[in-house]
Amino acid sequence: MKSFREIFKNNPSLLNEPEVAQLLEYCEQLQDEIVEFKFQKTTNKELAMLDMLKEVIKGCDAIEKEQAEHERFGYDAPNYQETISNLKRYVLKRCQDEKIWL
């Protein structure tokens, strides 16, 4: 799933529009409902956790890629590199310890 920043990267000023803000809020609610639905459907916490962990890893990869693009083209970007790396390392280590294979 694409992040909101990826979708609006060519025109970030649209994020300030009230209709876009409402749409983003609605999307977040739908994402929460999807996770709840998956949990209810399977009644298995492990599958829901796996799905959430996959999304976290995918998001971390996307932000790392976005940061690399900012550095490559000389744009000013926040430095999330260390935080992302620590989070990703923690999740992957925890998955390895719990024998959860992503």
PDB file of N, CA, C and O in Angstrom, residues 4-85:
ATOM      1  N   PHE A   4       0.659   8.106   2.038  1.00  0.00           N
ATOM      2  CA  PHE A   4       0.050   9.352   1.586  1.00  0.00           C
ATOM      3  C   PHE A   4       1.098  10.270   0.969  1.00  0.00           C
ATOM      4  O   PHE A   4       0.827  10.967   0.004  1.00  0.00           O
ATOM      5  N   ARG A   5       2.297  10.240   1.517  1.00  0.00           N
ATOM      6  CA  ARG A   5       3.368  11.077   0.958  1.00  0.00           C
ATOM      7  C   ARG A   5       3.716  10.660  -0.460  1.00  0.00           C
ATOM      8  O   ARG A   5       4.002  11.497  -1.301  1.00  0.00           O
ATOM      9  N   GLU A   6       3.718   9.351  -0.707  1.00  0.00           N
ATOM     10  CA  GLU A   6       4.020   8.875  -2.058  1.00  0.00           C
ATOM     11  C   GLU A   6       2.952   9.331  -3.040  1.00  0.00           C
ATOM     12  O   GLU A   6       3.266   9.747  -4.151  1.00  0.00           O
ATOM     13  N   ILE A   7       1.702   9.243  -2.628  1.00  0.00           N
ATOM     14  CA  ILE A   7       0.601   9.590  -3.513  1.00  0.00           C
ATOM     15  C   ILE A   7       0.633  11.076  -3.861  1.00  0.00           C
ATOM     16  O   ILE A   7       0.400  11.463  -4.994  1.00  0.00           O
ATOM     17  N   PHE A   8       0.958  11.927  -2.888  1.00  0.00           N
ATOM     18  CA  PHE A   8       0.919  13.374  -3.093  1.00  0.00           C
ATOM     19  C   PHE A   8       2.304  13.997  -3.270  1.00  0.00           C
ATOM     20  O   PHE A   8       2.451  15.204  -3.128  1.00  0.00           O
ATOM     21  N   LYS A   9       3.314  13.186  -3.594  1.00  0.00           N
ATOM     22  CA  LYS A   9       4.664  13.727  -3.673  1.00  0.00           C
ATOM     23  C   LYS A   9       4.831  14.745  -4.799  1.00  0.00           C
ATOM     24  O   LYS A   9       5.645  15.645  -4.698  1.00  0.00           O
ATOM     25  N   ASN A  10       4.049  14.633  -5.857  1.00  0.00           N
ATOM     26  CA  ASN A  10       4.150  15.594  -6.950  1.00  0.00           C
ATOM     27  C   ASN A  10       3.410  16.896  -6.674  1.00  0.00           C
ATOM     28  O   ASN A  10       3.659  17.903  -7.338  1.00  0.00           O
ATOM     29  N   ASN A  11       2.483  16.873  -5.710  1.00  0.00           N
ATOM     30  CA  ASN A  11       1.723  18.081  -5.381  1.00  0.00           C
ATOM     31  C   ASN A  11       1.386  18.072  -3.888  1.00  0.00           C
ATOM     32  O   ASN A  11       0.221  17.879  -3.516  1.00  0.00           O
ATOM     33  N   PRO A  12       2.375  18.266  -3.005  1.00  0.00           N
ATOM     34  CA  PRO A  12       2.136  18.167  -1.563  1.00  0.00           C
ATOM     35  C   PRO A  12       1.196  19.238  -1.026  1.00  0.00           C
ATOM     36  O   PRO A  12       0.633  19.078   0.053  1.00  0.00           O
ATOM     37  N   SER A  13       0.970  20.303  -1.761  1.00  0.00           N
ATOM     38  CA  SER A  13       0.060  21.349  -1.281  1.00  0.00           C
ATOM     39  C   SER A  13      -1.372  20.850  -1.195  1.00  0.00           C
ATOM     40  O   SER A  13      -2.192  21.414  -0.450  1.00  0.00           O
ATOM     41  N   LEU A  14      -1.695  19.790  -1.924  1.00  0.00           N
ATOM     42  CA  LEU A  14      -3.046  19.224  -1.851  1.00  0.00           C
ATOM     43  C   LEU A  14      -3.363  18.675  -0.463  1.00  0.00           C
ATOM     44  O   LEU A  14      -4.523  18.603  -0.081  1.00  0.00           O
ATOM     45  N   LEU A  15      -2.336  18.301   0.282  1.00  0.00           N
ATOM     46  CA  LEU A  15      -2.554  17.770   1.626  1.00  0.00           C
ATOM     47  C   LEU A  15      -3.184  18.800   2.553  1.00  0.00           C
ATOM     48  O   LEU A  15      -3.775  18.446   3.577  1.00  0.00           O
ATOM     49  N   ASN A  16      -3.078  20.073   2.203  1.00  0.00           N
ATOM     50  CA  ASN A  16      -3.651  21.138   3.031  1.00  0.00           C
ATOM     51  C   ASN A  16      -5.125  21.383   2.735  1.00  0.00           C
ATOM     52  O   ASN A  16      -5.783  22.128   3.469  1.00  0.00           O
ATOM     53  N   GLU A  17      -5.650  20.777   1.697  1.00  0.00           N
ATOM     54  CA  GLU A  17      -7.061  20.950   1.338  1.00  0.00           C
ATOM     55  C   GLU A  17      -7.949  20.172   2.307  1.00  0.00           C
ATOM     56  O   GLU A  17      -7.648  19.027   2.657  1.00  0.00           O
ATOM     57  N   PRO A  18      -9.054  20.776   2.764  1.00  0.00           N
ATOM     58  CA  PRO A  18      -9.927  20.096   3.735  1.00  0.00           C
ATOM     59  C   PRO A  18     -10.520  18.784   3.209  1.00  0.00           C
ATOM     60  O   PRO A  18     -10.638  17.815   3.961  1.00  0.00           O
ATOM     61  N   GLU A  19     -10.871  18.755   1.934  1.00  0.00           N
ATOM     62  CA  GLU A  19     -11.443  17.532   1.372  1.00  0.00           C
ATOM     63  C   GLU A  19     -10.423  16.396   1.366  1.00  0.00           C
ATOM     64  O   GLU A  19     -10.756  15.245   1.636  1.00  0.00           O
ATOM     65  N   VAL A  20      -9.173  16.723   1.072  1.00  0.00           N
ATOM     66  CA  VAL A  20      -8.116  15.710   1.068  1.00  0.00           C
ATOM     67  C   VAL A  20      -7.876  15.213   2.494  1.00  0.00           C
ATOM     68  O   VAL A  20      -7.704  14.013   2.725  1.00  0.00           O
ATOM     69  N   ALA A  21      -7.896  16.129   3.456  1.00  0.00           N
ATOM     70  CA  ALA A  21      -7.713  15.738   4.859  1.00  0.00           C
ATOM     71  C   ALA A  21      -8.829  14.785   5.288  1.00  0.00           C
ATOM     72  O   ALA A  21      -8.572  13.795   5.985  1.00  0.00           O
ATOM     73  N   GLN A  22     -10.061  15.066   4.868  1.00  0.00           N
ATOM     74  CA  GLN A  22     -11.180  14.178   5.193  1.00  0.00           C
ATOM     75  C   GLN A  22     -10.990  12.812   4.548  1.00  0.00           C
ATOM     76  O   GLN A  22     -11.253  11.779   5.166  1.00  0.00           O
ATOM     77  N   LEU A  23     -10.542  12.819   3.309  1.00  0.00           N
ATOM     78  CA  LEU A  23     -10.314  11.567   2.598  1.00  0.00           C
ATOM     79  C   LEU A  23      -9.228  10.737   3.281  1.00  0.00           C
ATOM     80  O   LEU A  23      -9.370   9.520   3.443  1.00  0.00           O
ATOM     81  N   LEU A  24      -8.156  11.382   3.700  1.00  0.00           N
ATOM     82  CA  LEU A  24      -7.076  10.674   4.384  1.00  0.00           C
ATOM     83  C   LEU A  24      -7.558  10.084   5.706  1.00  0.00           C
ATOM     84  O   LEU A  24      -7.207   8.950   6.057  1.00  0.00           O
ATOM     85  N   GLU A  25      -8.356  10.841   6.437  1.00  0.00           N
ATOM     86  CA  GLU A  25      -8.914  10.350   7.703  1.00  0.00           C
ATOM     87  C   GLU A  25      -9.802   9.134   7.444  1.00  0.00           C
ATOM     88  O   GLU A  25      -9.748   8.144   8.173  1.00  0.00           O
ATOM     89  N   TYR A  26     -10.606   9.218   6.406  1.00  0.00           N
ATOM     90  CA  TYR A  26     -11.487   8.108   6.041  1.00  0.00           C
ATOM     91  C   TYR A  26     -10.670   6.865   5.674  1.00  0.00           C
ATOM     92  O   TYR A  26     -11.006   5.747   6.076  1.00  0.00           O
ATOM     93  N   CYS A  27      -9.591   7.059   4.935  1.00  0.00           N
ATOM     94  CA  CYS A  27      -8.718   5.935   4.559  1.00  0.00           C
ATOM     95  C   CYS A  27      -8.118   5.270   5.792  1.00  0.00           C
ATOM     96  O   CYS A  27      -8.025   4.039   5.855  1.00  0.00           O
ATOM     97  N   GLU A  28      -7.699   6.067   6.763  1.00  0.00           N
ATOM     98  CA  GLU A  28      -7.129   5.510   7.992  1.00  0.00           C
ATOM     99  C   GLU A  28      -8.175   4.676   8.733  1.00  0.00           C
ATOM    100  O   GLU A  28      -7.860   3.604   9.261  1.00  0.00           O
ATOM    101  N   GLN A  29      -9.424   5.165   8.766  1.00  0.00           N
ATOM    102  CA  GLN A  29     -10.488   4.408   9.419  1.00  0.00           C
ATOM    103  C   GLN A  29     -10.723   3.078   8.702  1.00  0.00           C
ATOM    104  O   GLN A  29     -10.907   2.043   9.339  1.00  0.00           O
ATOM    105  N   LEU A  30     -10.706   3.118   7.372  1.00  0.00           N
ATOM    106  CA  LEU A  30     -10.891   1.886   6.599  1.00  0.00           C
ATOM    107  C   LEU A  30      -9.762   0.897   6.847  1.00  0.00           C
ATOM    108  O   LEU A  30     -10.002  -0.310   6.948  1.00  0.00           O
ATOM    109  N   GLN A  31      -8.529   1.397   6.969  1.00  0.00           N
ATOM    110  CA  GLN A  31      -7.404   0.509   7.251  1.00  0.00           C
ATOM    111  C   GLN A  31      -7.593  -0.177   8.596  1.00  0.00           C
ATOM    112  O   GLN A  31      -7.343  -1.380   8.732  1.00  0.00           O
ATOM    113  N   ASP A  32      -8.046   0.581   9.599  1.00  0.00           N
ATOM    114  CA  ASP A  32      -8.309  -0.013  10.912  1.00  0.00           C
ATOM    115  C   ASP A  32      -9.400  -1.074  10.822  1.00  0.00           C
ATOM    116  O   ASP A  32      -9.304  -2.136  11.432  1.00  0.00           O
ATOM    117  N   GLU A  33     -10.452  -0.781  10.055  1.00  0.00           N
ATOM    118  CA  GLU A  33     -11.544  -1.735   9.905  1.00  0.00           C
ATOM    119  C   GLU A  33     -11.074  -3.001   9.193  1.00  0.00           C
ATOM    120  O   GLU A  33     -11.510  -4.100   9.528  1.00  0.00           O
ATOM    121  N   ILE A  34     -10.187  -2.857   8.225  1.00  0.00           N
ATOM    122  CA  ILE A  34      -9.660  -4.023   7.508  1.00  0.00           C
ATOM    123  C   ILE A  34      -8.886  -4.920   8.468  1.00  0.00           C
ATOM    124  O   ILE A  34      -9.049  -6.141   8.462  1.00  0.00           O
ATOM    125  N   VAL A  35      -8.050  -4.314   9.315  1.00  0.00           N
ATOM    126  CA  VAL A  35      -7.288  -5.106  10.285  1.00  0.00           C
ATOM    127  C   VAL A  35      -8.237  -5.817  11.240  1.00  0.00           C
ATOM    128  O   VAL A  35      -8.071  -7.007  11.524  1.00  0.00           O
ATOM    129  N   GLU A  36      -9.267  -5.114  11.725  1.00  0.00           N
ATOM    130  CA  GLU A  36     -10.243  -5.741  12.623  1.00  0.00           C
ATOM    131  C   GLU A  36     -10.987  -6.863  11.916  1.00  0.00           C
ATOM    132  O   GLU A  36     -11.211  -7.924  12.493  1.00  0.00           O
ATOM    133  N   PHE A  37     -11.367  -6.643  10.657  1.00  0.00           N
ATOM    134  CA  PHE A  37     -12.073  -7.668   9.899  1.00  0.00           C
ATOM    135  C   PHE A  37     -11.214  -8.911   9.721  1.00  0.00           C
ATOM    136  O   PHE A  37     -11.679 -10.029   9.885  1.00  0.00           O
ATOM    137  N   LYS A  38      -9.944  -8.709   9.383  1.00  0.00           N
ATOM    138  CA  LYS A  38      -9.039  -9.850   9.225  1.00  0.00           C
ATOM    139  C   LYS A  38      -8.917 -10.615  10.528  1.00  0.00           C
ATOM    140  O   LYS A  38      -8.877 -11.848  10.540  1.00  0.00           O
ATOM    141  N   PHE A  39      -8.855  -9.869  11.631  1.00  0.00           N
ATOM    142  CA  PHE A  39      -8.741 -10.526  12.938  1.00  0.00           C
ATOM    143  C   PHE A  39     -10.003 -11.320  13.240  1.00  0.00           C
ATOM    144  O   PHE A  39      -9.936 -12.466  13.686  1.00  0.00           O
ATOM    145  N   GLN A  40     -11.174 -10.740  12.991  1.00  0.00           N
ATOM    146  CA  GLN A  40     -12.436 -11.436  13.255  1.00  0.00           C
ATOM    147  C   GLN A  40     -12.599 -12.639  12.336  1.00  0.00           C
ATOM    148  O   GLN A  40     -13.098 -13.676  12.742  1.00  0.00           O
ATOM    149  N   LYS A  41     -12.173 -12.485  11.094  1.00  0.00           N
ATOM    150  CA  LYS A  41     -12.320 -13.551  10.111  1.00  0.00           C
ATOM    151  C   LYS A  41     -11.479 -14.765  10.483  1.00  0.00           C
ATOM    152  O   LYS A  41     -11.920 -15.895  10.375  1.00  0.00           O
ATOM    153  N   THR A  42     -10.272 -14.524  10.918  1.00  0.00           N
ATOM    154  CA  THR A  42      -9.385 -15.643  11.219  1.00  0.00           C
ATOM    155  C   THR A  42      -9.418 -16.040  12.690  1.00  0.00           C
ATOM    156  O   THR A  42      -9.048 -17.153  13.014  1.00  0.00           O
ATOM    157  N   THR A  43      -9.836 -15.125  13.540  1.00  0.00           N
ATOM    158  CA  THR A  43      -9.766 -15.298  14.997  1.00  0.00           C
ATOM    159  C   THR A  43      -8.393 -15.818  15.419  1.00  0.00           C
ATOM    160  O   THR A  43      -8.267 -16.613  16.328  1.00  0.00           O
ATOM    161  N   ASN A  44      -7.404 -15.362  14.717  1.00  0.00           N
ATOM    162  CA  ASN A  44      -6.041 -15.768  15.012  1.00  0.00           C
ATOM    163  C   ASN A  44      -5.188 -14.508  15.123  1.00  0.00           C
ATOM    164  O   ASN A  44      -4.949 -13.833  14.130  1.00  0.00           O
ATOM    165  N   LYS A  45      -4.741 -14.214  16.322  1.00  0.00           N
ATOM    166  CA  LYS A  45      -3.954 -13.008  16.552  1.00  0.00           C
ATOM    167  C   LYS A  45      -2.644 -13.026  15.788  1.00  0.00           C
ATOM    168  O   LYS A  45      -2.145 -11.990  15.380  1.00  0.00           O
ATOM    169  N   GLU A  46      -2.087 -14.189  15.591  1.00  0.00           N
ATOM    170  CA  GLU A  46      -0.792 -14.279  14.916  1.00  0.00           C
ATOM    171  C   GLU A  46      -0.878 -13.776  13.473  1.00  0.00           C
ATOM    172  O   GLU A  46       0.008 -13.060  13.004  1.00  0.00           O
ATOM    173  N   LEU A  47      -1.952 -14.134  12.774  1.00  0.00           N
ATOM    174  CA  LEU A  47      -2.089 -13.687  11.386  1.00  0.00           C
ATOM    175  C   LEU A  47      -2.245 -12.170  11.309  1.00  0.00           C
ATOM    176  O   LEU A  47      -1.678 -11.524  10.430  1.00  0.00           O
ATOM    177  N   ALA A  48      -3.011 -11.606  12.247  1.00  0.00           N
ATOM    178  CA  ALA A  48      -3.161 -10.153  12.267  1.00  0.00           C
ATOM    179  C   ALA A  48      -1.823  -9.494  12.570  1.00  0.00           C
ATOM    180  O   ALA A  48      -1.468  -8.482  11.961  1.00  0.00           O
ATOM    181  N   MET A  49      -1.070 -10.074  13.489  1.00  0.00           N
ATOM    182  CA  MET A  49       0.235  -9.521  13.829  1.00  0.00           C
ATOM    183  C   MET A  49       1.186  -9.608  12.635  1.00  0.00           C
ATOM    184  O   MET A  49       1.918  -8.665  12.346  1.00  0.00           O
ATOM    185  N   LEU A  50       1.159 -10.724  11.947  1.00  0.00           N
ATOM    186  CA  LEU A  50       1.997 -10.881  10.760  1.00  0.00           C
ATOM    187  C   LEU A  50       1.667  -9.822   9.716  1.00  0.00           C
ATOM    188  O   LEU A  50       2.565  -9.212   9.135  1.00  0.00           O
ATOM    189  N   ASP A  51       0.395  -9.584   9.503  1.00  0.00           N
ATOM    190  CA  ASP A  51      -0.024  -8.592   8.527  1.00  0.00           C
ATOM    191  C   ASP A  51       0.464  -7.203   8.926  1.00  0.00           C
ATOM    192  O   ASP A  51       0.989  -6.457   8.102  1.00  0.00           O
ATOM    193  N   MET A  52       0.310  -6.867  10.201  1.00  0.00           N
ATOM    194  CA  MET A  52       0.748  -5.552  10.669  1.00  0.00           C
ATOM    195  C   MET A  52       2.265  -5.411  10.580  1.00  0.00           C
ATOM    196  O   MET A  52       2.776  -4.371  10.171  1.00  0.00           O
ATOM    197  N   LEU A  53       2.983  -6.455  10.937  1.00  0.00           N
ATOM    198  CA  LEU A  53       4.444  -6.400  10.865  1.00  0.00           C
ATOM    199  C   LEU A  53       4.920  -6.247   9.422  1.00  0.00           C
ATOM    200  O   LEU A  53       5.863  -5.506   9.153  1.00  0.00           O
ATOM    201  N   LYS A  54       4.273  -6.932   8.508  1.00  0.00           N
ATOM    202  CA  LYS A  54       4.627  -6.788   7.092  1.00  0.00           C
ATOM    203  C   LYS A  54       4.428  -5.351   6.631  1.00  0.00           C
ATOM    204  O   LYS A  54       5.257  -4.804   5.896  1.00  0.00           O
ATOM    205  N   GLU A  55       3.341  -4.733   7.069  1.00  0.00           N
ATOM    206  CA  GLU A  55       3.074  -3.344   6.698  1.00  0.00           C
ATOM    207  C   GLU A  55       4.124  -2.406   7.287  1.00  0.00           C
ATOM    208  O   GLU A  55       4.546  -1.447   6.644  1.00  0.00           O
ATOM    209  N   VAL A  56       4.544  -2.672   8.527  1.00  0.00           N
ATOM    210  CA  VAL A  56       5.578  -1.838   9.156  1.00  0.00           C
ATOM    211  C   VAL A  56       6.881  -1.948   8.377  1.00  0.00           C
ATOM    212  O   VAL A  56       7.519  -0.937   8.059  1.00  0.00           O
ATOM    213  N   ILE A  57       7.271  -3.164   8.031  1.00  0.00           N
ATOM    214  CA  ILE A  57       8.508  -3.373   7.271  1.00  0.00           C
ATOM    215  C   ILE A  57       8.404  -2.706   5.911  1.00  0.00           C
ATOM    216  O   ILE A  57       9.342  -2.042   5.455  1.00  0.00           O
ATOM    217  N   LYS A  58       7.258  -2.847   5.244  1.00  0.00           N
ATOM    218  CA  LYS A  58       7.072  -2.231   3.936  1.00  0.00           C
ATOM    219  C   LYS A  58       7.139  -0.701   4.050  1.00  0.00           C
ATOM    220  O   LYS A  58       7.751  -0.036   3.226  1.00  0.00           O
ATOM    221  N   GLY A  59       6.539  -0.153   5.104  1.00  0.00           N
ATOM    222  CA  GLY A  59       6.596   1.289   5.322  1.00  0.00           C
ATOM    223  C   GLY A  59       8.009   1.771   5.590  1.00  0.00           C
ATOM    224  O   GLY A  59       8.423   2.816   5.089  1.00  0.00           O
ATOM    225  N   CYS A  60       8.748   1.011   6.385  1.00  0.00           N
ATOM    226  CA  CYS A  60      10.148   1.367   6.662  1.00  0.00           C
ATOM    227  C   CYS A  60      10.963   1.371   5.375  1.00  0.00           C
ATOM    228  O   CYS A  60      11.746   2.291   5.134  1.00  0.00           O
ATOM    229  N   ASP A  61      10.757   0.356   4.550  1.00  0.00           N
ATOM    230  CA  ASP A  61      11.480   0.296   3.278  1.00  0.00           C
ATOM    231  C   ASP A  61      11.139   1.490   2.391  1.00  0.00           C
ATOM    232  O   ASP A  61      12.018   2.070   1.754  1.00  0.00           O
ATOM    233  N   ALA A  62       9.859   1.876   2.369  1.00  0.00           N
ATOM    234  CA  ALA A  62       9.433   3.002   1.538  1.00  0.00           C
ATOM    235  C   ALA A  62      10.056   4.308   2.014  1.00  0.00           C
ATOM    236  O   ALA A  62      10.504   5.131   1.206  1.00  0.00           O
ATOM    237  N   ILE A  63      10.124   4.503   3.330  1.00  0.00           N
ATOM    238  CA  ILE A  63      10.707   5.739   3.869  1.00  0.00           C
ATOM    239  C   ILE A  63      12.206   5.760   3.618  1.00  0.00           C
ATOM    240  O   ILE A  63      12.778   6.805   3.284  1.00  0.00           O
ATOM    241  N   GLU A  64      12.869   4.606   3.745  1.00  0.00           N
ATOM    242  CA  GLU A  64      14.297   4.547   3.433  1.00  0.00           C
ATOM    243  C   GLU A  64      14.542   4.898   1.970  1.00  0.00           C
ATOM    244  O   GLU A  64      15.477   5.641   1.641  1.00  0.00           O
ATOM    245  N   LYS A  65      13.692   4.390   1.086  1.00  0.00           N
ATOM    246  CA  LYS A  65      13.821   4.688  -0.341  1.00  0.00           C
ATOM    247  C   LYS A  65      13.579   6.179  -0.596  1.00  0.00           C
ATOM    248  O   LYS A  65      14.315   6.810  -1.351  1.00  0.00           O
ATOM    249  N   GLU A  66      12.561   6.733   0.055  1.00  0.00           N
ATOM    250  CA  GLU A  66      12.251   8.159  -0.105  1.00  0.00           C
ATOM    251  C   GLU A  66      13.414   9.021   0.382  1.00  0.00           C
ATOM    252  O   GLU A  66      13.791  10.001  -0.262  1.00  0.00           O
ATOM    253  N   GLN A  67      14.006   8.650   1.502  1.00  0.00           N
ATOM    254  CA  GLN A  67      15.150   9.393   2.033  1.00  0.00           C
ATOM    255  C   GLN A  67      16.321   9.337   1.057  1.00  0.00           C
ATOM    256  O   GLN A  67      16.988  10.338   0.820  1.00  0.00           O
ATOM    257  N   ALA A  68      16.560   8.159   0.474  1.00  0.00           N
ATOM    258  CA  ALA A  68      17.657   8.018  -0.495  1.00  0.00           C
ATOM    259  C   ALA A  68      17.419   8.914  -1.706  1.00  0.00           C
ATOM    260  O   ALA A  68      18.362   9.532  -2.221  1.00  0.00           O
ATOM    261  N   GLU A  69      16.172   9.019  -2.145  1.00  0.00           N
ATOM    262  CA  GLU A  69      15.851   9.896  -3.270  1.00  0.00           C
ATOM    263  C   GLU A  69      16.090  11.359  -2.907  1.00  0.00           C
ATOM    264  O   GLU A  69      16.603  12.130  -3.719  1.00  0.00           O
ATOM    265  N   HIS A  70      15.707  11.732  -1.685  1.00  0.00           N
ATOM    266  CA  HIS A  70      15.942  13.110  -1.240  1.00  0.00           C
ATOM    267  C   HIS A  70      17.438  13.421  -1.242  1.00  0.00           C
ATOM    268  O   HIS A  70      17.856  14.485  -1.681  1.00  0.00           O
ATOM    269  N   GLU A  71      18.232  12.489  -0.744  1.00  0.00           N
ATOM    270  CA  GLU A  71      19.682  12.696  -0.703  1.00  0.00           C
ATOM    271  C   GLU A  71      20.269  12.733  -2.108  1.00  0.00           C
ATOM    272  O   GLU A  71      21.150  13.530  -2.393  1.00  0.00           O
ATOM    273  N   ARG A  72      19.750  11.877  -2.972  1.00  0.00           N
ATOM    274  CA  ARG A  72      20.269  11.799  -4.341  1.00  0.00           C
ATOM    275  C   ARG A  72      20.019  13.092  -5.118  1.00  0.00           C
ATOM    276  O   ARG A  72      20.874  13.564  -5.850  1.00  0.00           O
ATOM    277  N   PHE A  73      18.819  13.667  -4.942  1.00  0.00           N
ATOM    278  CA  PHE A  73      18.460  14.855  -5.709  1.00  0.00           C
ATOM    279  C   PHE A  73      18.703  16.154  -4.953  1.00  0.00           C
ATOM    280  O   PHE A  73      18.411  17.229  -5.445  1.00  0.00           O
ATOM    281  N   GLY A  74      19.224  16.058  -3.732  1.00  0.00           N
ATOM    282  CA  GLY A  74      19.598  17.247  -2.977  1.00  0.00           C
ATOM    283  C   GLY A  74      18.468  17.968  -2.285  1.00  0.00           C
ATOM    284  O   GLY A  74      18.599  19.125  -1.904  1.00  0.00           O
ATOM    285  N   TYR A  75      17.329  17.306  -2.102  1.00  0.00           N
ATOM    286  CA  TYR A  75      16.216  17.919  -1.380  1.00  0.00           C
ATOM    287  C   TYR A  75      16.482  17.852   0.117  1.00  0.00           C
ATOM    288  O   TYR A  75      17.136  16.945   0.605  1.00  0.00           O
ATOM    289  N   ASP A  76      15.932  18.816   0.851  1.00  0.00           N
ATOM    290  CA  ASP A  76      16.004  18.749   2.309  1.00  0.00           C
ATOM    291  C   ASP A  76      14.955  17.759   2.795  1.00  0.00           C
ATOM    292  O   ASP A  76      13.792  17.851   2.444  1.00  0.00           O
ATOM    293  N   ALA A  77      15.393  16.830   3.598  1.00  0.00           N
ATOM    294  CA  ALA A  77      14.474  15.820   4.125  1.00  0.00           C
ATOM    295  C   ALA A  77      14.846  15.522   5.571  1.00  0.00           C
ATOM    296  O   ALA A  77      16.019  15.574   5.937  1.00  0.00           O
ATOM    297  N   PRO A  78      13.853  15.201   6.393  1.00  0.00           N
ATOM    298  CA  PRO A  78      14.160  14.809   7.772  1.00  0.00           C
ATOM    299  C   PRO A  78      15.013  13.541   7.783  1.00  0.00           C
ATOM    300  O   PRO A  78      14.891  12.708   6.897  1.00  0.00           O
ATOM    301  N   ASN A  79      15.847  13.414   8.781  1.00  0.00           N
ATOM    302  CA  ASN A  79      16.713  12.253   8.875  1.00  0.00           C
ATOM    303  C   ASN A  79      16.067  11.203   9.770  1.00  0.00           C
ATOM    304  O   ASN A  79      16.250  11.204  10.984  1.00  0.00           O
ATOM    305  N   TYR A  80      15.325  10.330   9.160  1.00  0.00           N
ATOM    306  CA  TYR A  80      14.680   9.251   9.894  1.00  0.00           C
ATOM    307  C   TYR A  80      15.499   7.972   9.834  1.00  0.00           C
ATOM    308  O   TYR A  80      15.083   6.945  10.346  1.00  0.00           O
ATOM    309  N   GLN A  81      16.632   8.010   9.200  1.00  0.00           N
ATOM    310  CA  GLN A  81      17.401   6.798   8.906  1.00  0.00           C
ATOM    311  C   GLN A  81      17.681   5.953  10.147  1.00  0.00           C
ATOM    312  O   GLN A  81      17.430   4.754  10.151  1.00  0.00           O
ATOM    313  N   GLU A  82      18.203   6.565  11.188  1.00  0.00           N
ATOM    314  CA  GLU A  82      18.558   5.789  12.376  1.00  0.00           C
ATOM    315  C   GLU A  82      17.325   5.199  13.049  1.00  0.00           C
ATOM    316  O   GLU A  82      17.316   4.032  13.440  1.00  0.00           O
ATOM    317  N   THR A  83      16.271   5.980  13.143  1.00  0.00           N
ATOM    318  CA  THR A  83      15.038   5.499  13.762  1.00  0.00           C
ATOM    319  C   THR A  83      14.452   4.340  12.978  1.00  0.00           C
ATOM    320  O   THR A  83      14.056   3.325  13.550  1.00  0.00           O
ATOM    321  N   ILE A  84      14.406   4.493  11.680  1.00  0.00           N
ATOM    322  CA  ILE A  84      13.851   3.443  10.827  1.00  0.00           C
ATOM    323  C   ILE A  84      14.696   2.178  10.923  1.00  0.00           C
ATOM    324  O   ILE A  84      14.164   1.071  11.052  1.00  0.00           O
ATOM    325  N   SER A  85      15.989   2.344  10.872  1.00  0.00           N
ATOM    326  CA  SER A  85      16.875   1.179  10.953  1.00  0.00           C
ATOM    327  C   SER A  85      16.709   0.448  12.276  1.00  0.00           C
ATOM    328  O   SER A  85      16.659  -0.789  12.308  1.00  0.00           O
TER     329      SER A  85
END
